[in-house]
Short mmCIF file of C-alpha atoms and ligand atoms in Angstrom, two decimals:
data_model
loop_
_atom_site.label_atom_id
_atom_site.label_comp_id
_atom_site.label_asym_id
_atom_site.label_seq_id
_atom_site.Cartn_x
_atom_site.Cartn_y
_atom_site.Cartn_z
CA MET A 1 -47.91 45.45 21.78
CA LYS A 2 -45.07 43.31 21.29
CA ILE A 3 -45.87 41.97 17.62
CA GLY A 4 -44.25 39.23 15.48
CA PHE A 5 -44.47 39.42 11.55
CA ILE A 6 -43.97 36.76 9.33
CA GLY A 7 -44.25 37.24 5.70
CA LEU A 8 -43.01 40.57 4.55
CA GLY A 9 -44.03 40.48 0.64
CA ASN A 10 -45.95 43.02 -0.92
CA MET A 11 -48.96 43.33 1.45
CA GLY A 12 -46.96 42.36 4.61
CA ALA A 13 -43.92 44.87 4.68
CA PRO A 14 -46.32 47.69 4.37
CA MET A 15 -48.71 46.38 6.85
CA ALA A 16 -45.80 46.03 9.20
CA ALA A 17 -44.51 49.33 8.62
CA ASN A 18 -47.73 51.14 9.54
CA LEU A 19 -47.68 48.51 12.80
CA ALA A 20 -44.25 49.97 13.57
CA GLN A 21 -45.02 53.65 12.74
CA ALA A 22 -48.04 53.61 15.50
CA GLY A 23 -45.46 52.67 18.05
CA HIS A 24 -45.91 49.00 18.27
CA ASP A 25 -42.80 46.73 18.86
CA VAL A 26 -42.78 44.87 15.53
CA VAL A 27 -40.16 42.21 14.77
CA GLY A 28 -40.24 40.69 11.28
CA TYR A 29 -39.16 37.74 9.61
CA ASP A 30 -39.43 36.25 6.18
CA VAL A 31 -37.68 33.80 4.01
CA LEU A 32 -36.62 35.95 0.85
CA VAL A 33 -36.82 39.77 1.94
CA LYS A 34 -35.37 41.98 4.58
CA PRO A 35 -37.71 45.64 4.50
CA ASP A 36 -35.88 48.75 5.13
CA GLY A 37 -36.09 49.97 8.82
CA LEU A 38 -37.92 46.87 10.35
CA ALA A 39 -36.10 45.02 13.28
CA MET A 40 -35.65 41.35 12.03
CA ALA A 41 -35.39 37.97 13.69
CA SER A 42 -33.53 35.08 12.24
CA SER A 43 -36.09 32.64 12.37
CA ALA A 44 -40.05 32.49 12.30
CA ALA A 45 -39.85 31.21 15.96
CA ALA A 46 -37.58 34.07 17.26
CA ALA A 47 -40.01 36.61 15.66
CA ALA A 48 -42.72 34.70 17.71
CA ALA A 49 -40.98 34.46 20.70
CA GLY A 50 -42.80 36.67 23.45
CA ALA A 51 -44.98 38.36 21.04
CA ASP A 52 -48.44 39.50 22.00
CA VAL A 53 -49.71 38.87 18.72
CA VAL A 54 -48.25 37.12 15.92
CA ILE A 55 -49.39 37.83 12.26
CA THR A 56 -48.66 35.89 9.43
CA MET A 57 -49.14 36.99 5.51
CA LEU A 58 -48.20 34.05 3.54
CA PRO A 59 -48.92 32.92 0.26
CA ASN A 60 -50.99 29.82 0.78
CA GLY A 61 -52.58 27.61 3.03
CA ASP A 62 -49.46 24.89 2.74
CA ILE A 63 -46.95 27.33 3.85
CA LEU A 64 -49.40 28.87 6.77
CA ARG A 65 -49.45 25.33 8.14
CA VAL A 66 -46.01 24.76 8.17
CA VAL A 67 -45.07 28.28 9.27
CA ALA A 68 -47.87 27.79 12.10
CA ALA A 69 -46.03 24.83 13.23
CA GLU A 70 -42.94 26.40 13.52
CA VAL A 71 -44.29 29.43 15.47
CA HIS A 72 -47.21 27.89 18.05
CA GLY A 73 -44.65 26.36 20.11
CA ALA A 74 -42.40 29.44 20.48
CA MET A 75 -45.60 31.63 21.54
CA THR A 76 -46.10 32.75 24.80
CA LEU A 77 -49.25 31.22 26.22
CA GLY A 78 -52.29 33.15 25.73
CA ALA A 79 -51.14 35.22 22.62
CA VAL A 80 -52.90 35.33 19.57
CA HIS A 81 -51.82 33.84 16.04
CA LEU A 82 -53.36 36.39 13.77
CA ASP A 83 -53.38 35.25 10.00
CA CYS A 84 -54.10 37.85 7.14
CA SER A 85 -53.33 35.66 4.20
CA THR A 86 -55.87 34.28 1.80
CA VAL A 87 -55.90 30.61 2.09
CA ASP A 88 -58.49 27.79 1.91
CA VAL A 89 -61.06 27.37 4.85
CA ASN A 90 -59.72 24.13 5.91
CA SER A 91 -56.29 25.31 6.29
CA ALA A 92 -57.59 28.08 8.49
CA ARG A 93 -59.67 25.91 10.76
CA THR A 94 -56.90 23.19 11.02
CA VAL A 95 -54.33 25.99 12.22
CA ALA A 96 -56.65 27.53 14.76
CA GLN A 97 -57.23 24.29 16.23
CA ALA A 98 -53.56 23.53 16.39
CA ALA A 99 -53.13 27.18 18.34
CA GLU A 100 -56.16 26.16 20.55
CA ALA A 101 -54.23 22.99 21.48
CA ALA A 102 -51.17 24.81 21.95
CA GLY A 103 -52.97 26.85 24.89
CA LEU A 104 -52.95 29.89 22.15
CA ALA A 105 -55.92 31.52 20.29
CA ALA A 106 -56.03 32.17 16.33
CA VAL A 107 -58.01 34.60 14.23
CA ASP A 108 -58.24 34.33 10.45
CA ALA A 109 -58.42 38.04 8.83
CA PRO A 110 -58.00 37.87 5.24
CA VAL A 111 -58.09 41.64 3.54
CA SER A 112 -59.44 43.16 0.60
CA GLY A 113 -57.88 46.62 -0.59
CA GLY A 114 -54.66 45.51 -2.53
CA ILE A 115 -51.19 47.07 -2.17
CA GLY A 116 -52.46 50.49 -2.11
CA GLY A 117 -54.89 49.77 1.06
CA ALA A 118 -51.95 48.02 2.72
CA THR A 119 -49.72 51.28 2.41
CA ALA A 120 -52.45 53.57 3.14
CA GLY A 121 -53.99 51.75 6.18
CA THR A 122 -57.02 51.50 4.78
CA LEU A 123 -57.59 47.72 4.54
CA THR A 124 -60.94 45.93 4.98
CA PHE A 125 -60.59 42.94 7.36
CA MET A 126 -63.08 39.96 7.42
CA ALA A 127 -62.26 38.03 10.50
CA GLY A 128 -63.02 34.69 12.13
CA GLY A 129 -62.15 33.53 15.48
CA PRO A 130 -63.28 33.78 19.48
CA ALA A 131 -64.47 37.13 20.61
CA ALA A 132 -61.81 37.63 23.01
CA ALA A 133 -58.59 37.01 20.44
CA PHE A 134 -60.79 39.32 17.95
CA GLU A 135 -60.87 41.76 20.54
CA THR A 136 -56.85 41.73 21.18
CA CYS A 137 -56.67 42.47 17.47
CA ALA A 138 -59.17 45.22 16.98
CA PRO A 139 -56.54 47.92 17.84
CA LEU A 140 -54.18 46.33 15.38
CA PHE A 141 -57.02 46.30 12.63
CA GLU A 142 -57.81 50.08 13.43
CA ILE A 143 -54.10 50.67 12.31
CA MET A 144 -53.60 48.61 9.04
CA GLY A 145 -57.69 48.98 8.03
CA GLN A 146 -60.42 51.03 8.22
CA LYS A 147 -63.14 48.48 8.24
CA VAL A 148 -63.34 45.28 10.16
CA VAL A 149 -66.27 42.81 10.17
CA HIS A 150 -66.42 39.78 12.75
CA CYS A 151 -67.84 37.03 10.63
CA GLY A 152 -68.02 34.35 13.35
CA PRO A 153 -65.56 31.56 14.54
CA SER A 154 -62.55 30.43 12.84
CA GLY A 155 -62.60 29.96 9.32
CA ASN A 156 -65.50 32.36 8.82
CA GLY A 157 -62.94 35.29 7.55
CA GLN A 158 -61.87 33.22 4.91
CA ALA A 159 -65.26 31.93 4.00
CA ALA A 160 -66.30 35.58 3.46
CA LYS A 161 -63.44 36.43 1.35
CA ILE A 162 -63.84 33.72 -1.06
CA CYS A 163 -67.64 34.52 -1.26
CA ASN A 164 -66.90 38.03 -1.82
CA ASN A 165 -64.30 37.29 -4.49
CA MET A 166 -66.33 35.11 -6.24
CA ILE A 167 -69.11 37.49 -6.77
CA LEU A 168 -66.32 40.02 -7.60
CA GLY A 169 -64.76 37.52 -10.75
CA VAL A 170 -68.38 36.73 -11.61
CA THR A 171 -69.66 40.40 -11.79
CA MET A 172 -66.36 41.50 -13.37
CA ILE A 173 -67.08 38.93 -16.29
CA ALA A 174 -70.47 39.99 -17.06
CA THR A 175 -69.60 43.58 -16.91
CA CYS A 176 -66.82 42.93 -19.55
CA GLU A 177 -68.86 40.93 -21.73
CA ALA A 178 -71.49 43.22 -21.66
CA PHE A 179 -69.35 46.06 -22.74
CA VAL A 180 -68.32 44.26 -25.63
CA LEU A 181 -72.03 43.22 -26.55
CA ALA A 182 -72.65 47.24 -26.05
CA ASP A 183 -69.67 48.07 -28.60
CA LYS A 184 -70.96 45.37 -31.04
CA LEU A 185 -74.66 46.78 -31.19
CA GLY A 186 -73.10 50.29 -31.91
CA LEU A 187 -73.92 51.44 -28.12
CA ASP A 188 -71.46 54.43 -26.93
CA ARG A 189 -69.37 53.18 -23.57
CA GLN A 190 -70.16 56.37 -21.98
CA ALA A 191 -73.57 55.61 -22.34
CA MET A 192 -73.47 52.12 -21.25
CA PHE A 193 -71.70 53.27 -17.96
CA ASP A 194 -74.44 55.84 -17.46
CA VAL A 195 -77.11 53.64 -17.68
CA VAL A 196 -76.13 50.47 -16.16
CA SER A 197 -74.04 52.49 -13.27
CA THR A 198 -77.53 53.99 -12.18
CA SER A 199 -79.62 50.89 -13.09
CA SER A 200 -80.07 47.11 -11.81
CA GLY A 201 -77.03 46.01 -13.60
CA ALA A 202 -74.92 48.19 -11.52
CA SER A 203 -72.00 46.61 -9.23
CA TRP A 204 -68.50 47.42 -7.76
CA SER A 205 -66.92 46.15 -11.15
CA MET A 206 -69.23 48.50 -13.16
CA ASN A 207 -69.20 51.74 -10.81
CA THR A 208 -66.23 51.62 -8.74
CA TYR A 209 -63.96 49.88 -10.99
CA CYS A 210 -65.08 49.98 -14.44
CA PRO A 211 -63.10 48.00 -16.99
CA ALA A 212 -63.58 50.44 -19.71
CA PRO A 213 -60.84 53.00 -20.24
CA GLY A 214 -61.99 56.68 -20.30
CA VAL A 215 -65.50 55.76 -18.60
CA GLY A 216 -66.12 55.92 -15.05
CA PRO A 217 -63.85 56.67 -12.04
CA ALA A 218 -59.82 56.19 -12.86
CA SER A 219 -59.27 52.56 -12.55
CA PRO A 220 -56.60 50.09 -13.95
CA ALA A 221 -58.20 50.07 -17.19
CA ASP A 222 -56.86 53.77 -17.48
CA ASN A 223 -53.30 52.29 -16.78
CA ASP A 224 -53.04 49.78 -19.87
CA TYR A 225 -54.87 47.33 -17.00
CA GLN A 226 -51.79 47.26 -14.89
CA PRO A 227 -52.62 45.80 -11.58
CA GLY A 228 -54.80 46.85 -9.64
CA PHE A 229 -55.76 43.41 -8.52
CA ALA A 230 -54.03 41.00 -10.80
CA ALA A 231 -55.98 38.34 -12.90
CA ASP A 232 -53.53 35.89 -11.06
CA LEU A 233 -55.00 36.77 -7.88
CA MET A 234 -58.62 36.57 -9.01
CA LEU A 235 -57.75 32.92 -10.35
CA LYS A 236 -56.28 31.78 -6.69
CA ASP A 237 -59.20 33.06 -5.02
CA LEU A 238 -61.63 31.88 -7.66
CA ARG A 239 -60.03 28.35 -7.28
CA LEU A 240 -60.17 28.66 -3.27
CA SER A 241 -63.98 29.30 -3.65
CA GLN A 242 -64.09 26.07 -5.60
CA VAL A 243 -62.23 23.89 -3.31
CA ALA A 244 -64.66 25.53 -0.66
CA ALA A 245 -67.61 24.39 -2.73
CA ASP A 246 -66.60 21.11 -3.40
CA GLY A 247 -66.10 20.36 0.18
CA ALA A 248 -69.05 21.97 1.10
CA ASP A 249 -71.31 20.50 -1.58
CA ALA A 250 -72.29 23.63 -2.81
CA ASP A 251 -73.73 24.54 -6.46
CA THR A 252 -71.52 27.20 -7.78
CA PRO A 253 -72.03 27.08 -11.59
CA MET A 254 -71.10 30.62 -12.40
CA GLY A 255 -68.08 30.63 -9.61
CA ALA A 256 -66.88 27.43 -11.69
CA ALA A 257 -67.42 29.25 -15.10
CA ALA A 258 -65.42 32.20 -13.80
CA THR A 259 -62.62 29.64 -12.34
CA GLU A 260 -62.32 28.34 -15.85
CA LEU A 261 -62.37 31.58 -17.80
CA TYR A 262 -59.59 33.20 -15.46
CA ALA A 263 -57.60 30.18 -15.80
CA ARG A 264 -57.53 30.18 -19.50
CA PHE A 265 -56.88 34.04 -19.29
CA VAL A 266 -53.57 33.56 -16.94
CA GLU A 267 -52.40 30.30 -18.04
CA ALA A 268 -53.30 29.82 -21.97
CA GLU A 269 -53.74 33.54 -22.87
CA ASP A 270 -51.96 36.92 -22.12
CA GLY A 271 -53.85 37.44 -18.75
CA ALA A 272 -51.06 36.78 -16.17
CA GLY A 273 -49.57 40.03 -14.61
CA ARG A 274 -52.75 41.94 -16.01
CA ASP A 275 -55.46 43.48 -14.00
CA PHE A 276 -58.38 41.19 -13.73
CA SER A 277 -60.61 43.82 -15.61
CA ALA A 278 -58.18 43.04 -18.73
CA MET A 279 -61.08 40.53 -19.43
CA LEU A 280 -62.91 43.34 -21.44
CA PRO A 281 -59.99 43.70 -24.14
CA ARG A 282 -59.75 39.70 -24.13
CA PHE A 283 -63.58 39.80 -24.93
CA ALA A 284 -63.17 42.16 -27.52
CA GLN A 285 -60.65 40.51 -29.41
CA ARG A 286 -62.85 37.27 -29.87
CA ARG A 287 -66.00 36.29 -31.93
CA ARG A 288 -69.04 34.18 -30.64
CA GLY A 289 -68.26 30.59 -30.05
P1 NAD P 1 -46.00 38.08 -1.59
O1 NAD P 1 -45.51 37.00 -2.53
O2 NAD P 1 -45.68 39.38 -2.18
O3 NAD P 1 -45.44 37.98 0.01
C1 NAD P 1 -45.27 36.64 0.76
C2 NAD P 1 -44.30 36.74 1.52
O4 NAD P 1 -43.97 35.48 2.21
C3 NAD P 1 -42.84 36.46 0.30
O5 NAD P 1 -42.48 37.71 0.94
C4 NAD P 1 -42.18 35.45 0.82
O6 NAD P 1 -41.13 35.15 0.91
C5 NAD P 1 -42.68 34.92 2.03
N1 NAD P 1 -43.01 33.75 2.50
C6 NAD P 1 -43.20 32.57 2.08
N2 NAD P 1 -42.92 31.39 2.42
C7 NAD P 1 -42.32 31.70 3.81
C8 NAD P 1 -42.33 31.13 5.31
N3 NAD P 1 -42.16 29.61 5.27
N4 NAD P 1 -41.64 31.75 6.09
C9 NAD P 1 -41.38 33.13 6.25
N5 NAD P 1 -41.87 33.81 4.78
C10 NAD P 1 -42.37 33.15 3.89
O7 NAD P 1 -47.62 37.99 -1.71
P2 NAD P 1 -48.62 39.15 -1.18
O8 NAD P 1 -48.96 39.74 -2.55
O9 NAD P 1 -47.87 40.37 -0.15
O10 NAD P 1 -49.81 38.29 -0.55
C11 NAD P 1 -49.84 37.66 0.83
C12 NAD P 1 -51.49 37.37 1.23
O11 NAD P 1 -52.17 38.08 0.90
C13 NAD P 1 -51.79 36.06 0.15
O12 NAD P 1 -52.21 35.23 0.58
C14 NAD P 1 -52.59 36.71 -0.79
O13 NAD P 1 -53.70 36.05 -1.59
C15 NAD P 1 -53.09 37.91 -0.18
N6 NAD P 1 -53.98 39.12 -0.73
C16 NAD P 1 -53.01 39.92 -1.69
C17 NAD P 1 -53.57 40.97 -2.10
C18 NAD P 1 -52.44 41.81 -2.98
O14 NAD P 1 -53.01 42.89 -3.74
N7 NAD P 1 -51.05 41.68 -3.05
C19 NAD P 1 -54.63 41.76 -1.95
C20 NAD P 1 -55.46 40.92 -0.81
C21 NAD P 1 -54.99 39.62 -0.38
#
């Protein structure tokens, strides 16, 4: 396929490289970076012209809206705009409507798996959009990832992503605060892991990404909390969950509490640039109240 790839940062560059490596004709565009070995266009519209699929991997919904307005007019009728960025549900739905009005199709397919997954081609995609457009993108998902779920109409990929990450933020905080309580009660961290990881308190945060160094499988905790998944990105996703909850009139008290805690951690404490599991040493330094 002929693919335009716009947004070649930490995630976009390795995803585009994997598509080119698999034999697709990829032309990239980014306002800042020029990754080695990838054919580049001089504008977003030039990267999109003549492409079967235009992929965007951008920082946020405002930038996505601007780039979509730049590229839709340049795309071939019937082509697909596949947005893999994490953005607010409203932006995803607005961009999909604009694509449809321009005679195109749109799929929102945010990812989980981070830079490691983007490089290894093992991302998970959660996709929203019409079935035919989803089918067009399916072979690309297979190259860039190892799992894709079609979640329904436009915006539902973003909805799945923020719901998942709201659970993740909440369970990570719960796991970290429970470790600190266990410490203070004299319970060994290994014993805590052995019990909880095989009991009803188990979660991905405990079992796969344990925030306690030296306990459980290797995780960013074992690497001085270098990300991994940065607390800043968790904060971004939690904020998106709260914008969505406001818009949908959904009561999400735990999501709101997690958003507040990560905001404090990233913006007023030492959480910026650290893995999101560094909540554990944060709680360990604190006292009740
Ligand atoms: P990044 O900041 O490294 O990359 C974004 C790129 O977009 C940059 O290179 C930037 O120059 C480019 N860009 C900005 N405005 C542009 C424009 N108008 N036209 C063309 N290019 C433009 O971010 P990233 O880590 O690659 O993340 C991309 C998206 O993926 C974000 O929405 C993020 O939330 C999501 N995501 C990231 C991770 C992760 O671990 N990094 C994991 C899952 C999802």
